[in-house]
PDB file of C-alpha atoms in Angstrom:
ATOM      1  CA  MET A   1      -1.657 -22.277   6.205  1.00 88.00           C
ATOM      2  CA  LYS A   2      -5.047 -20.840   5.503  1.00 91.00           C
ATOM      3  CA  ASP A   3      -4.421 -19.308   2.105  1.00 96.00           C
ATOM      4  CA  LEU A   4      -2.045 -18.906  -0.824  1.00 96.00           C
ATOM      5  CA  SER A   5      -0.692 -15.569   0.381  1.00 97.00           C
ATOM      6  CA  LEU A   6       0.618 -17.182   3.591  1.00 96.00           C
ATOM      7  CA  HIS A   7       2.258 -20.022   1.644  1.00 95.00           C
ATOM      8  CA  ILE A   8       3.992 -17.442  -0.567  1.00 96.00           C
ATOM      9  CA  LEU A   9       5.282 -15.559   2.476  1.00 96.00           C
ATOM     10  CA  ASP A  10       6.639 -18.826   3.850  1.00 93.00           C
ATOM     11  CA  ILE A  11       8.207 -20.057   0.594  1.00 94.00           C
ATOM     12  CA  ALA A  12       9.828 -16.658  -0.011  1.00 95.00           C
ATOM     13  CA  GLN A  13      11.567 -16.934   3.380  1.00 92.00           C
ATOM     14  CA  ASN A  14      13.527 -19.863   1.899  1.00 91.00           C
ATOM     15  CA  SER A  15      14.767 -17.589  -0.888  1.00 94.00           C
ATOM     16  CA  ILE A  16      15.763 -14.923   1.629  1.00 93.00           C
ATOM     17  CA  HIS A  17      17.582 -17.564   3.687  1.00 91.00           C
ATOM     18  CA  ALA A  18      19.346 -18.725   0.500  1.00 92.00           C
ATOM     19  CA  GLY A  19      20.916 -15.289   0.136  1.00 94.00           C
ATOM     20  CA  ALA A  20      18.888 -14.234  -2.907  1.00 96.00           C
ATOM     21  CA  LYS A  21      19.242 -10.724  -4.275  1.00 97.00           C
ATOM     22  CA  LEU A  22      16.075 -10.948  -6.359  1.00 98.00           C
ATOM     23  CA  VAL A  23      12.925 -12.942  -5.629  1.00 98.00           C
ATOM     24  CA  GLU A  24      10.361 -13.146  -8.419  1.00 98.00           C
ATOM     25  CA  ILE A  25       6.834 -14.117  -7.420  1.00 98.00           C
ATOM     26  CA  THR A  26       4.512 -14.801 -10.321  1.00 98.00           C
ATOM     27  CA  ILE A  27       0.875 -15.868 -10.103  1.00 98.00           C
ATOM     28  CA  LYS A  28      -1.078 -16.571 -13.277  1.00 97.00           C
ATOM     29  CA  GLU A  29      -4.764 -17.305 -13.186  1.00 96.00           C
ATOM     30  CA  SER A  30      -6.703 -18.588 -16.138  1.00 94.00           C
ATOM     31  CA  GLU A  31     -10.404 -19.313 -15.902  1.00 89.00           C
ATOM     32  CA  THR A  32      -9.904 -22.581 -14.011  1.00 93.00           C
ATOM     33  CA  ARG A  33      -6.231 -22.831 -13.145  1.00 96.00           C
ATOM     34  CA  LEU A  34      -3.798 -20.992 -10.906  1.00 97.00           C
ATOM     35  CA  THR A  35      -0.040 -21.274 -11.361  1.00 98.00           C
ATOM     36  CA  LEU A  36       2.457 -19.961  -8.824  1.00 98.00           C
ATOM     37  CA  THR A  37       6.182 -19.566  -9.405  1.00 98.00           C
ATOM     38  CA  VAL A  38       8.650 -18.357  -6.790  1.00 97.00           C
ATOM     39  CA  ARG A  39      12.064 -17.963  -8.376  1.00 98.00           C
ATOM     40  CA  ASP A  40      15.228 -16.732  -6.687  1.00 97.00           C
ATOM     41  CA  ASP A  41      18.892 -16.221  -7.476  1.00 97.00           C
ATOM     42  CA  GLY A  42      20.065 -17.553  -4.124  1.00 95.00           C
ATOM     43  CA  CYS A  43      22.611 -20.264  -3.367  1.00 94.00           C
ATOM     44  CA  GLY A  44      20.492 -23.109  -4.775  1.00 93.00           C
ATOM     45  CA  MET A  45      20.514 -26.705  -3.575  1.00 91.00           C
ATOM     46  CA  ASP A  46      22.374 -29.820  -4.636  1.00 90.00           C
ATOM     47  CA  ALA A  47      20.416 -32.972  -5.496  1.00 89.00           C
ATOM     48  CA  GLU A  48      20.575 -34.340  -1.973  1.00 87.00           C
ATOM     49  CA  LEU A  49      19.364 -31.156  -0.274  1.00 86.00           C
ATOM     50  CA  LEU A  50      16.654 -30.747  -2.906  1.00 88.00           C
ATOM     51  CA  VAL A  51      15.187 -34.138  -1.939  1.00 85.00           C
ATOM     52  CA  GLN A  52      15.543 -33.361   1.763  1.00 83.00           C
ATOM     53  CA  ALA A  53      13.834 -29.972   1.362  1.00 82.00           C
ATOM     54  CA  GLN A  54      10.729 -31.608  -0.055  1.00 80.00           C
ATOM     55  CA  SER A  55      10.402 -34.054   2.803  1.00 77.00           C
ATOM     56  CA  PRO A  56       8.634 -32.988   6.005  1.00 78.00           C
ATOM     57  CA  PHE A  57      11.415 -34.766   7.864  1.00 75.00           C
ATOM     58  CA  GLY A  58      14.178 -32.606   6.399  1.00 64.00           C
ATOM     59  CA  THR A  59      15.020 -29.036   7.380  1.00 67.00           C
ATOM     60  CA  THR A  60      17.912 -26.599   7.596  1.00 67.00           C
ATOM     61  CA  ARG A  61      16.577 -25.100  10.794  1.00 60.00           C
ATOM     62  CA  THR A  62      18.493 -25.850  13.944  1.00 59.00           C
ATOM     63  CA  THR A  63      15.633 -25.627  16.430  1.00 56.00           C
ATOM     64  CA  ARG A  64      13.922 -28.889  15.449  1.00 56.00           C
ATOM     65  CA  LYS A  65      13.998 -31.742  12.973  1.00 55.00           C
ATOM     66  CA  VAL A  66      11.003 -31.050  10.764  1.00 56.00           C
ATOM     67  CA  GLY A  67      10.540 -28.461   8.010  1.00 70.00           C
ATOM     68  CA  LEU A  68       7.047 -28.132   6.639  1.00 82.00           C
ATOM     69  CA  GLY A  69       7.114 -25.166   4.243  1.00 87.00           C
ATOM     70  CA  LEU A  70       7.479 -26.940   0.896  1.00 91.00           C
ATOM     71  CA  PRO A  71       5.574 -30.116   1.926  1.00 91.00           C
ATOM     72  CA  LEU A  72       2.589 -28.015   3.038  1.00 93.00           C
ATOM     73  CA  LEU A  73       2.475 -26.162  -0.278  1.00 95.00           C
ATOM     74  CA  ARG A  74       2.764 -29.451  -2.137  1.00 94.00           C
ATOM     75  CA  GLN A  75      -0.131 -30.890  -0.158  1.00 94.00           C
ATOM     76  CA  ALA A  76      -2.249 -27.787  -0.738  1.00 95.00           C
ATOM     77  CA  ALA A  77      -1.669 -27.956  -4.514  1.00 95.00           C
ATOM     78  CA  GLU A  78      -2.159 -31.691  -4.846  1.00 95.00           C
ATOM     79  CA  GLN A  79      -5.389 -31.755  -2.880  1.00 95.00           C
ATOM     80  CA  ALA A  80      -6.917 -29.458  -5.521  1.00 97.00           C
ATOM     81  CA  ASP A  81      -5.954 -31.460  -8.630  1.00 96.00           C
ATOM     82  CA  GLY A  82      -2.651 -29.644  -8.696  1.00 96.00           C
ATOM     83  CA  ALA A  83       1.002 -30.146  -9.410  1.00 96.00           C
ATOM     84  CA  PHE A  84       4.134 -29.166  -7.538  1.00 95.00           C
ATOM     85  CA  SER A  85       7.820 -29.153  -8.364  1.00 95.00           C
ATOM     86  CA  VAL A  86      11.107 -27.591  -7.324  1.00 94.00           C
ATOM     87  CA  GLU A  87      14.089 -26.988  -9.562  1.00 95.00           C
ATOM     88  CA  SER A  88      17.418 -25.840  -8.271  1.00 94.00           C
ATOM     89  CA  VAL A  89      20.901 -25.186  -9.556  1.00 94.00           C
ATOM     90  CA  PRO A  90      23.650 -24.880  -6.934  1.00 94.00           C
ATOM     91  CA  GLY A  91      25.099 -21.385  -7.079  1.00 95.00           C
ATOM     92  CA  ALA A  92      22.374 -20.110  -9.426  1.00 95.00           C
ATOM     93  CA  GLY A  93      19.042 -20.297  -7.616  1.00 95.00           C
ATOM     94  CA  THR A  94      15.834 -22.169  -7.007  1.00 95.00           C
ATOM     95  CA  SER A  95      12.362 -22.159  -8.580  1.00 96.00           C
ATOM     96  CA  VAL A  96       9.277 -23.489  -6.849  1.00 96.00           C
ATOM     97  CA  TYR A  97       6.190 -24.201  -8.967  1.00 97.00           C
ATOM     98  CA  ALA A  98       2.710 -25.005  -7.767  1.00 97.00           C
ATOM     99  CA  SER A  99      -0.523 -25.090  -9.689  1.00 97.00           C
ATOM    100  CA  TYR A 100      -4.076 -26.110  -8.896  1.00 97.00           C
ATOM    101  CA  ASP A 101      -7.667 -26.077 -10.066  1.00 97.00           C
ATOM    102  CA  THR A 102      -9.292 -22.918  -8.678  1.00 96.00           C
ATOM    103  CA  GLY A 103     -12.759 -24.464  -8.969  1.00 95.00           C
ATOM    104  CA  HIS A 104     -11.832 -27.468  -6.791  1.00 96.00           C
ATOM    105  CA  ILE A 105     -13.597 -27.584  -3.451  1.00 96.00           C
ATOM    106  CA  ASP A 106     -10.220 -27.818  -1.671  1.00 95.00           C
ATOM    107  CA  ALA A 107      -8.568 -25.023  -3.675  1.00 96.00           C
ATOM    108  CA  LEU A 108      -6.688 -22.520  -1.525  1.00 95.00           C
ATOM    109  CA  PRO A 109      -8.232 -19.053  -1.333  1.00 95.00           C
ATOM    110  CA  LEU A 110      -5.876 -16.269  -2.465  1.00 95.00           C
ATOM    111  CA  GLY A 111      -5.731 -14.459   0.861  1.00 95.00           C
ATOM    112  CA  ASP A 112      -4.254 -10.988   1.298  1.00 96.00           C
ATOM    113  CA  LEU A 113      -1.470 -10.917  -1.287  1.00 97.00           C
ATOM    114  CA  ALA A 114      -0.813  -7.180  -0.830  1.00 97.00           C
ATOM    115  CA  GLU A 115      -0.099  -7.794   2.858  1.00 96.00           C
ATOM    116  CA  THR A 116       2.283 -10.634   1.992  1.00 97.00           C
ATOM    117  CA  VAL A 117       4.277  -8.408  -0.371  1.00 98.00           C
ATOM    118  CA  VAL A 118       4.449  -5.611   2.225  1.00 97.00           C
ATOM    119  CA  THR A 119       5.560  -8.104   4.889  1.00 97.00           C
ATOM    120  CA  LEU A 120       8.395  -9.264   2.607  1.00 97.00           C
ATOM    121  CA  LEU A 121       9.504  -5.664   2.001  1.00 97.00           C
ATOM    122  CA  GLN A 122       9.401  -4.951   5.727  1.00 96.00           C
ATOM    123  CA  GLY A 123      11.425  -8.050   6.589  1.00 95.00           C
ATOM    124  CA  SER A 124      14.045  -7.831   3.837  1.00 96.00           C
ATOM    125  CA  PRO A 125      14.337  -4.216   2.719  1.00 96.00           C
ATOM    126  CA  ASP A 126      17.725  -4.852   1.106  1.00 96.00           C
ATOM    127  CA  LEU A 127      16.438  -7.498  -1.322  1.00 97.00           C
ATOM    128  CA  ASP A 128      14.522  -6.944  -4.512  1.00 98.00           C
ATOM    129  CA  PHE A 129      11.098  -8.429  -5.076  1.00 98.00           C
ATOM    130  CA  ALA A 130       9.267  -8.602  -8.396  1.00 98.00           C
ATOM    131  CA  PHE A 131       5.630  -9.498  -7.838  1.00 98.00           C
ATOM    132  CA  ILE A 132       3.184 -10.035 -10.708  1.00 98.00           C
ATOM    133  CA  HIS A 133      -0.280 -11.517 -10.323  1.00 97.00           C
ATOM    134  CA  SER A 134      -2.254 -11.692 -13.572  1.00 96.00           C
ATOM    135  CA  TRP A 135      -5.753 -12.994 -14.243  1.00 95.00           C
ATOM    136  CA  ASP A 136      -8.029 -13.568 -17.238  1.00 91.00           C
ATOM    137  CA  THR A 137     -11.460 -13.117 -15.711  1.00 83.00           C
ATOM    138  CA  PRO A 138     -13.617 -11.058 -15.537  1.00 83.00           C
ATOM    139  CA  THR A 139     -11.215  -9.049 -17.707  1.00 88.00           C
ATOM    140  CA  ALA A 140      -7.522  -9.613 -18.239  1.00 91.00           C
ATOM    141  CA  CYS A 141      -5.566  -7.476 -15.789  1.00 93.00           C
ATOM    142  CA  GLU A 142      -2.780  -7.681 -13.237  1.00 95.00           C
ATOM    143  CA  ALA A 143      -1.495  -6.437  -9.915  1.00 96.00           C
ATOM    144  CA  ALA A 144       2.255  -5.855  -9.870  1.00 97.00           C
ATOM    145  CA  LEU A 145       4.992  -4.328  -7.780  1.00 97.00           C
ATOM    146  CA  ASP A 146       8.729  -4.233  -8.494  1.00 98.00           C
ATOM    147  CA  THR A 147      11.064  -2.938  -5.787  1.00 98.00           C
ATOM    148  CA  ARG A 148      13.740  -2.148  -8.402  1.00 97.00           C
ATOM    149  CA  GLU A 149      11.444   0.519  -9.842  1.00 97.00           C
ATOM    150  CA  MET A 150      10.632   1.774  -6.341  1.00 97.00           C
ATOM    151  CA  ARG A 151      14.311   2.029  -5.442  1.00 96.00           C
ATOM    152  CA  GLU A 152      15.012   4.177  -8.479  1.00 95.00           C
ATOM    153  CA  MET A 153      12.634   6.783  -7.095  1.00 95.00           C
ATOM    154  CA  LEU A 154      13.577   6.320  -3.436  1.00 95.00           C
ATOM    155  CA  GLY A 155      17.352   6.513  -3.730  1.00 92.00           C
ATOM    156  CA  GLU A 156      18.852   6.047  -0.259  1.00 90.00           C
ATOM    157  CA  ILE A 157      15.472   5.830   1.522  1.00 92.00           C
ATOM    158  CA  PRO A 158      15.011   2.231   2.742  1.00 93.00           C
ATOM    159  CA  LEU A 159      12.049   0.134   1.622  1.00 95.00           C
ATOM    160  CA  ASP A 160      10.982  -0.527   5.220  1.00 93.00           C
ATOM    161  CA  THR A 161      10.247   3.150   5.908  1.00 91.00           C
ATOM    162  CA  PRO A 162       6.632   3.213   7.201  1.00 90.00           C
ATOM    163  CA  GLU A 163       5.532   5.722   4.526  1.00 91.00           C
ATOM    164  CA  VAL A 164       6.999   3.502   1.797  1.00 95.00           C
ATOM    165  CA  LEU A 165       5.338   0.351   3.148  1.00 95.00           C
ATOM    166  CA  LEU A 166       2.020   2.187   3.284  1.00 94.00           C
ATOM    167  CA  TRP A 167       2.483   3.333  -0.318  1.00 96.00           C
ATOM    168  CA  ALA A 168       3.185  -0.261  -1.428  1.00 97.00           C
ATOM    169  CA  LYS A 169       0.119  -1.574   0.401  1.00 96.00           C
ATOM    170  CA  GLU A 170      -2.137   1.070  -1.105  1.00 95.00           C
ATOM    171  CA  ALA A 171      -0.663   0.702  -4.607  1.00 96.00           C
ATOM    172  CA  LEU A 172      -1.307  -3.059  -4.656  1.00 97.00           C
ATOM    173  CA  THR A 173      -4.702  -2.827  -2.974  1.00 96.00           C
ATOM    174  CA  GLU A 174      -5.807  -0.320  -5.602  1.00 95.00           C
ATOM    175  CA  GLN A 175      -4.800  -2.698  -8.383  1.00 95.00           C
ATOM    176  CA  TYR A 176      -6.704  -5.554  -6.722  1.00 94.00           C
ATOM    177  CA  ASN A 177      -9.773  -3.375  -6.306  1.00 91.00           C
ATOM    178  CA  LEU A 178      -9.986  -3.121 -10.100  1.00 86.00           C
ATOM    179  CA  ARG A 179     -10.656  -6.834 -10.284  1.00 84.00           C
TER     180      ARG A 179
ATOM    181  CA  MET B   1      -4.016   6.035  -8.582  1.00 82.00           C
ATOM    182  CA  LYS B   2      -0.752   5.541  -6.700  1.00 89.00           C
ATOM    183  CA  THR B   3       2.232   6.480  -8.832  1.00 91.00           C
ATOM    184  CA  LEU B   4       5.956   5.859  -8.499  1.00 93.00           C
ATOM    185  CA  ALA B   5       6.388   9.639  -8.505  1.00 93.00           C
ATOM    186  CA  GLU B   6       4.895   9.712  -5.012  1.00 95.00           C
ATOM    187  CA  LEU B   7       7.949   7.780  -3.820  1.00 95.00           C
ATOM    188  CA  ALA B   8      10.137  10.663  -4.965  1.00 94.00           C
ATOM    189  CA  GLU B   9       7.995  12.943  -2.762  1.00 93.00           C
ATOM    190  CA  ILE B  10       8.496  10.607   0.206  1.00 92.00           C
ATOM    191  CA  ARG B  11      12.226  10.701  -0.478  1.00 93.00           C
ATOM    192  CA  GLU B  12      12.225  14.478  -0.454  1.00 91.00           C
ATOM    193  CA  LYS B  13      10.259  14.587   2.809  1.00 89.00           C
ATOM    194  CA  MET B  14      12.484  11.982   4.514  1.00 85.00           C
ATOM    195  CA  LYS B  15      15.782  13.659   3.695  1.00 80.00           C
ATOM    196  CA  GLY B  16      17.998  13.873   6.748  1.00 69.00           C
ATOM    197  CA  LYS B  17      15.735  11.680   8.881  1.00 67.00           C
ATOM    198  CA  VAL B  18      17.176   8.367   7.776  1.00 59.00           C
ATOM    199  CA  ALA B  19      20.413   8.499   9.744  1.00 57.00           C
ATOM    200  CA  LEU B  20      18.448   8.737  13.001  1.00 55.00           C
ATOM    201  CA  ARG B  21      17.056   5.219  12.646  1.00 54.00           C
ATOM    202  CA  GLU B  22      20.455   3.579  12.491  1.00 55.00           C
ATOM    203  CA  GLY B  23      21.196   3.886  16.229  1.00 55.00           C
ATOM    204  CA  SER B  24      22.221   0.603  17.857  1.00 54.00           C
ATOM    205  CA  ASN B  25      20.835   1.559  21.259  1.00 63.00           C
ATOM    206  CA  GLU B  26      17.280   1.143  20.246  1.00 87.00           C
ATOM    207  CA  THR B  27      14.563  -1.215  21.334  1.00 94.00           C
ATOM    208  CA  ARG B  28      13.703  -4.114  19.045  1.00 95.00           C
ATOM    209  CA  ILE B  29      10.460  -6.037  18.703  1.00 97.00           C
ATOM    210  CA  VAL B  30      11.170  -9.329  16.948  1.00 97.00           C
ATOM    211  CA  VAL B  31       8.334 -11.434  15.525  1.00 97.00           C
ATOM    212  CA  GLY B  32       8.855 -15.100  14.564  1.00 96.00           C
ATOM    213  CA  MET B  33       7.974 -15.541  10.896  1.00 95.00           C
ATOM    214  CA  ALA B  34       8.909 -19.151  10.111  1.00 93.00           C
ATOM    215  CA  THR B  35       6.355 -21.710   8.853  1.00 91.00           C
ATOM    216  CA  CYS B  36       5.095 -22.264  12.403  1.00 93.00           C
ATOM    217  CA  GLY B  37       4.630 -18.552  13.116  1.00 95.00           C
ATOM    218  CA  ILE B  38       2.970 -17.754   9.796  1.00 95.00           C
ATOM    219  CA  ALA B  39       0.589 -20.718  10.133  1.00 95.00           C
ATOM    220  CA  ALA B  40      -0.357 -19.587  13.645  1.00 96.00           C
ATOM    221  CA  GLY B  41      -1.210 -16.032  12.530  1.00 96.00           C
ATOM    222  CA  ALA B  42       2.038 -14.050  12.866  1.00 97.00           C
ATOM    223  CA  ARG B  43       1.548 -11.934   9.740  1.00 97.00           C
ATOM    224  CA  PRO B  44      -1.297  -9.776  11.109  1.00 97.00           C
ATOM    225  CA  VAL B  45       0.576  -9.506  14.434  1.00 98.00           C
ATOM    226  CA  LEU B  46       3.679  -8.202  12.674  1.00 97.00           C
ATOM    227  CA  GLY B  47       1.499  -5.859  10.599  1.00 95.00           C
ATOM    228  CA  ALA B  48      -0.132  -4.484  13.763  1.00 97.00           C
ATOM    229  CA  PHE B  49       3.267  -3.849  15.405  1.00 96.00           C
ATOM    230  CA  VAL B  50       4.626  -2.077  12.295  1.00 95.00           C
ATOM    231  CA  GLU B  51       1.512   0.081  11.903  1.00 94.00           C
ATOM    232  CA  LYS B  52       1.038   0.955  15.569  1.00 95.00           C
ATOM    233  CA  VAL B  53       4.690   1.677  16.339  1.00 94.00           C
ATOM    234  CA  ALA B  54       4.496   4.352  13.626  1.00 91.00           C
ATOM    235  CA  GLN B  55       1.043   5.556  14.750  1.00 93.00           C
ATOM    236  CA  LYS B  56       2.049   5.934  18.392  1.00 95.00           C
ATOM    237  CA  GLY B  57       5.170   7.913  17.509  1.00 92.00           C
ATOM    238  CA  LEU B  58       7.549   5.182  18.712  1.00 93.00           C
ATOM    239  CA  GLY B  59       9.247   4.829  15.327  1.00 89.00           C
ATOM    240  CA  ASP B  60      12.376   6.777  16.263  1.00 86.00           C
ATOM    241  CA  ARG B  61      13.369   4.436  19.114  1.00 90.00           C
ATOM    242  CA  VAL B  62      11.655   1.115  18.350  1.00 93.00           C
ATOM    243  CA  THR B  63      12.327  -1.127  15.347  1.00 93.00           C
ATOM    244  CA  VAL B  64      10.150  -4.067  14.370  1.00 95.00           C
ATOM    245  CA  THR B  65      11.971  -6.975  12.747  1.00 95.00           C
ATOM    246  CA  GLN B  66      11.265 -10.534  11.638  1.00 95.00           C
ATOM    247  CA  THR B  67      13.103 -13.682  12.568  1.00 94.00           C
ATOM    248  CA  GLY B  68      12.864 -17.405  11.864  1.00 89.00           C
ATOM    249  CA  CYS B  69      11.712 -20.142  14.200  1.00 87.00           C
ATOM    250  CA  ILE B  70      12.252 -19.216  17.852  1.00 88.00           C
ATOM    251  CA  GLY B  71      11.953 -22.892  18.832  1.00 86.00           C
ATOM    252  CA  MET B  72       8.635 -23.008  20.675  1.00 91.00           C
ATOM    253  CA  CYS B  73       6.254 -23.584  17.769  1.00 91.00           C
ATOM    254  CA  ARG B  74       3.253 -24.461  19.943  1.00 93.00           C
ATOM    255  CA  LEU B  75       3.370 -20.978  21.501  1.00 96.00           C
ATOM    256  CA  GLU B  76       3.422 -19.042  18.204  1.00 96.00           C
ATOM    257  CA  PRO B  77       2.841 -16.280  17.285  1.00 97.00           C
ATOM    258  CA  ILE B  78       5.764 -15.135  19.429  1.00 97.00           C
ATOM    259  CA  ALA B  79       7.044 -11.567  19.775  1.00 98.00           C
ATOM    260  CA  GLU B  80      10.187 -10.781  21.764  1.00 97.00           C
ATOM    261  CA  VAL B  81      11.048  -7.335  23.093  1.00 97.00           C
ATOM    262  CA  PHE B  82      14.734  -6.455  23.470  1.00 97.00           C
ATOM    263  CA  GLU B  83      15.385  -3.234  25.372  1.00 95.00           C
ATOM    264  CA  PRO B  84      18.945  -2.023  25.884  1.00 93.00           C
ATOM    265  CA  GLY B  85      20.152  -2.905  29.374  1.00 91.00           C
ATOM    266  CA  LYS B  86      17.041  -4.926  30.233  1.00 93.00           C
ATOM    267  CA  GLU B  87      16.119  -8.573  30.169  1.00 94.00           C
ATOM    268  CA  ARG B  88      14.361  -9.889  27.083  1.00 95.00           C
ATOM    269  CA  VAL B  89      10.582 -10.230  27.365  1.00 97.00           C
ATOM    270  CA  THR B  90       8.889 -13.011  25.363  1.00 97.00           C
ATOM    271  CA  TYR B  91       5.203 -12.640  24.506  1.00 98.00           C
ATOM    272  CA  VAL B  92       3.453 -15.812  23.343  1.00 97.00           C
ATOM    273  CA  MET B  93       0.279 -16.620  21.414  1.00 97.00           C
ATOM    274  CA  VAL B  94       0.118 -12.976  20.448  1.00 98.00           C
ATOM    275  CA  THR B  95      -2.909 -11.601  18.603  1.00 98.00           C
ATOM    276  CA  PRO B  96      -3.217  -8.207  16.865  1.00 98.00           C
ATOM    277  CA  GLU B  97      -5.597  -7.163  19.680  1.00 98.00           C
ATOM    278  CA  MET B  98      -2.764  -7.527  22.226  1.00 98.00           C
ATOM    279  CA  VAL B  99      -0.435  -5.156  20.401  1.00 98.00           C
ATOM    280  CA  ASP B 100      -1.932  -1.916  21.798  1.00 98.00           C
ATOM    281  CA  ARG B 101      -1.385  -2.971  25.402  1.00 98.00           C
ATOM    282  CA  ILE B 102       2.157  -4.216  24.744  1.00 98.00           C
ATOM    283  CA  LEU B 103       3.106  -0.904  23.148  1.00 97.00           C
ATOM    284  CA  ASP B 104       1.294   1.323  25.657  1.00 97.00           C
ATOM    285  CA  GLU B 105       2.126  -0.482  28.898  1.00 98.00           C
ATOM    286  CA  HIS B 106       5.520  -1.978  28.080  1.00 97.00           C
ATOM    287  CA  LEU B 107       7.228   0.160  25.429  1.00 96.00           C
ATOM    288  CA  LYS B 108       5.750   3.467  26.603  1.00 96.00           C
ATOM    289  CA  GLY B 109       5.029   2.703  30.267  1.00 96.00           C
ATOM    290  CA  GLY B 110       8.058   0.531  30.969  1.00 95.00           C
ATOM    291  CA  LYS B 111       6.007  -2.282  32.534  1.00 96.00           C
ATOM    292  CA  PRO B 112       5.749  -5.583  30.601  1.00 97.00           C
ATOM    293  CA  VAL B 113       2.241  -7.056  30.243  1.00 97.00           C
ATOM    294  CA  TRP B 114       2.804 -10.072  32.488  1.00 96.00           C
ATOM    295  CA  GLU B 115      -0.291 -12.064  31.512  1.00 96.00           C
ATOM    296  CA  PHE B 116       0.827 -12.154  27.847  1.00 97.00           C
ATOM    297  CA  THR B 117       4.345 -13.427  28.596  1.00 97.00           C
ATOM    298  CA  ILE B 118       5.767 -16.913  28.367  1.00 96.00           C
ATOM    299  CA  GLY B 119       6.208 -16.882  32.144  1.00 92.00           C
ATOM    300  CA  ALA B 120       2.457 -16.495  32.685  1.00 91.00           C
ATOM    301  CA  GLN B 121       1.770 -19.146  30.077  1.00 86.00           C
ATOM    302  CA  GLU B 122       4.050 -21.682  31.719  1.00 82.00           C
ATOM    303  CA  LYS B 123       2.596 -21.000  35.149  1.00 82.00           C
ATOM    304  CA  GLN B 124      -0.878 -21.658  33.786  1.00 77.00           C
ATOM    305  CA  GLY B 125       0.312 -24.972  32.320  1.00 66.00           C
ATOM    306  CA  GLU B 126       1.606 -26.271  35.649  1.00 60.00           C
TER     307      GLU B 126
END
């Protein structure tokens, strides 16, 4: 995984697979620190599965025996003076946290976060996504997109309509351009 | 600035068109988006398919969808084309640059791009 945006796309697939209705993706950047939270209201994991999910030698996929999504994010965070944890409640949902020092030489670049959000909308138009990325420098601001607000305006029009995806991409890109 | 109100305009414009996309007889392009696919560069490939299917006016008969691990991680990014009544075609190690030819020659022209397929790849490996 080359950047944070690709990790987020990958981690969010777990939430989709867990049957989540809402996936909240929050990135907070202070001057030196980045904190990522991916929280879902999916089926959650019991203690045993939670341990297995964090091991590269555990997976729910049926095509092979390794699952690298969470271990790769953990490695990426820890190599940049970071921290990583997963909390889960069976039947209620799962939260994945990762944080790292943005000034560290091995810190992940952000990547194209707008494209990640659009890819999630395209792949799971029936789910809701709440994305908020806030930063302190140079001035405090944020880029955000909430599909619940979009749906209110769109009614029966699906989120994966090309015109809607283009709108989402442009809306987020515009907010990032203000940085 | 983009506003939510613009979505209401899209809704107005799209009225009546939505039902057309629900047909089950349509062609599907499925891109593998598990950890292996994403790490190998599947996101820009998927993005290129979504954008160019719309651009080339194929949107009413071709849908682009995502799937998990297809099981051949070393050949990712993988895109599979399912056409009604035809055999599945599996494209491997796909790049965004390959998308134009796949859409023009295969989806429009009806002739799969052999050198991009898993068959060609396996032959090369022999």
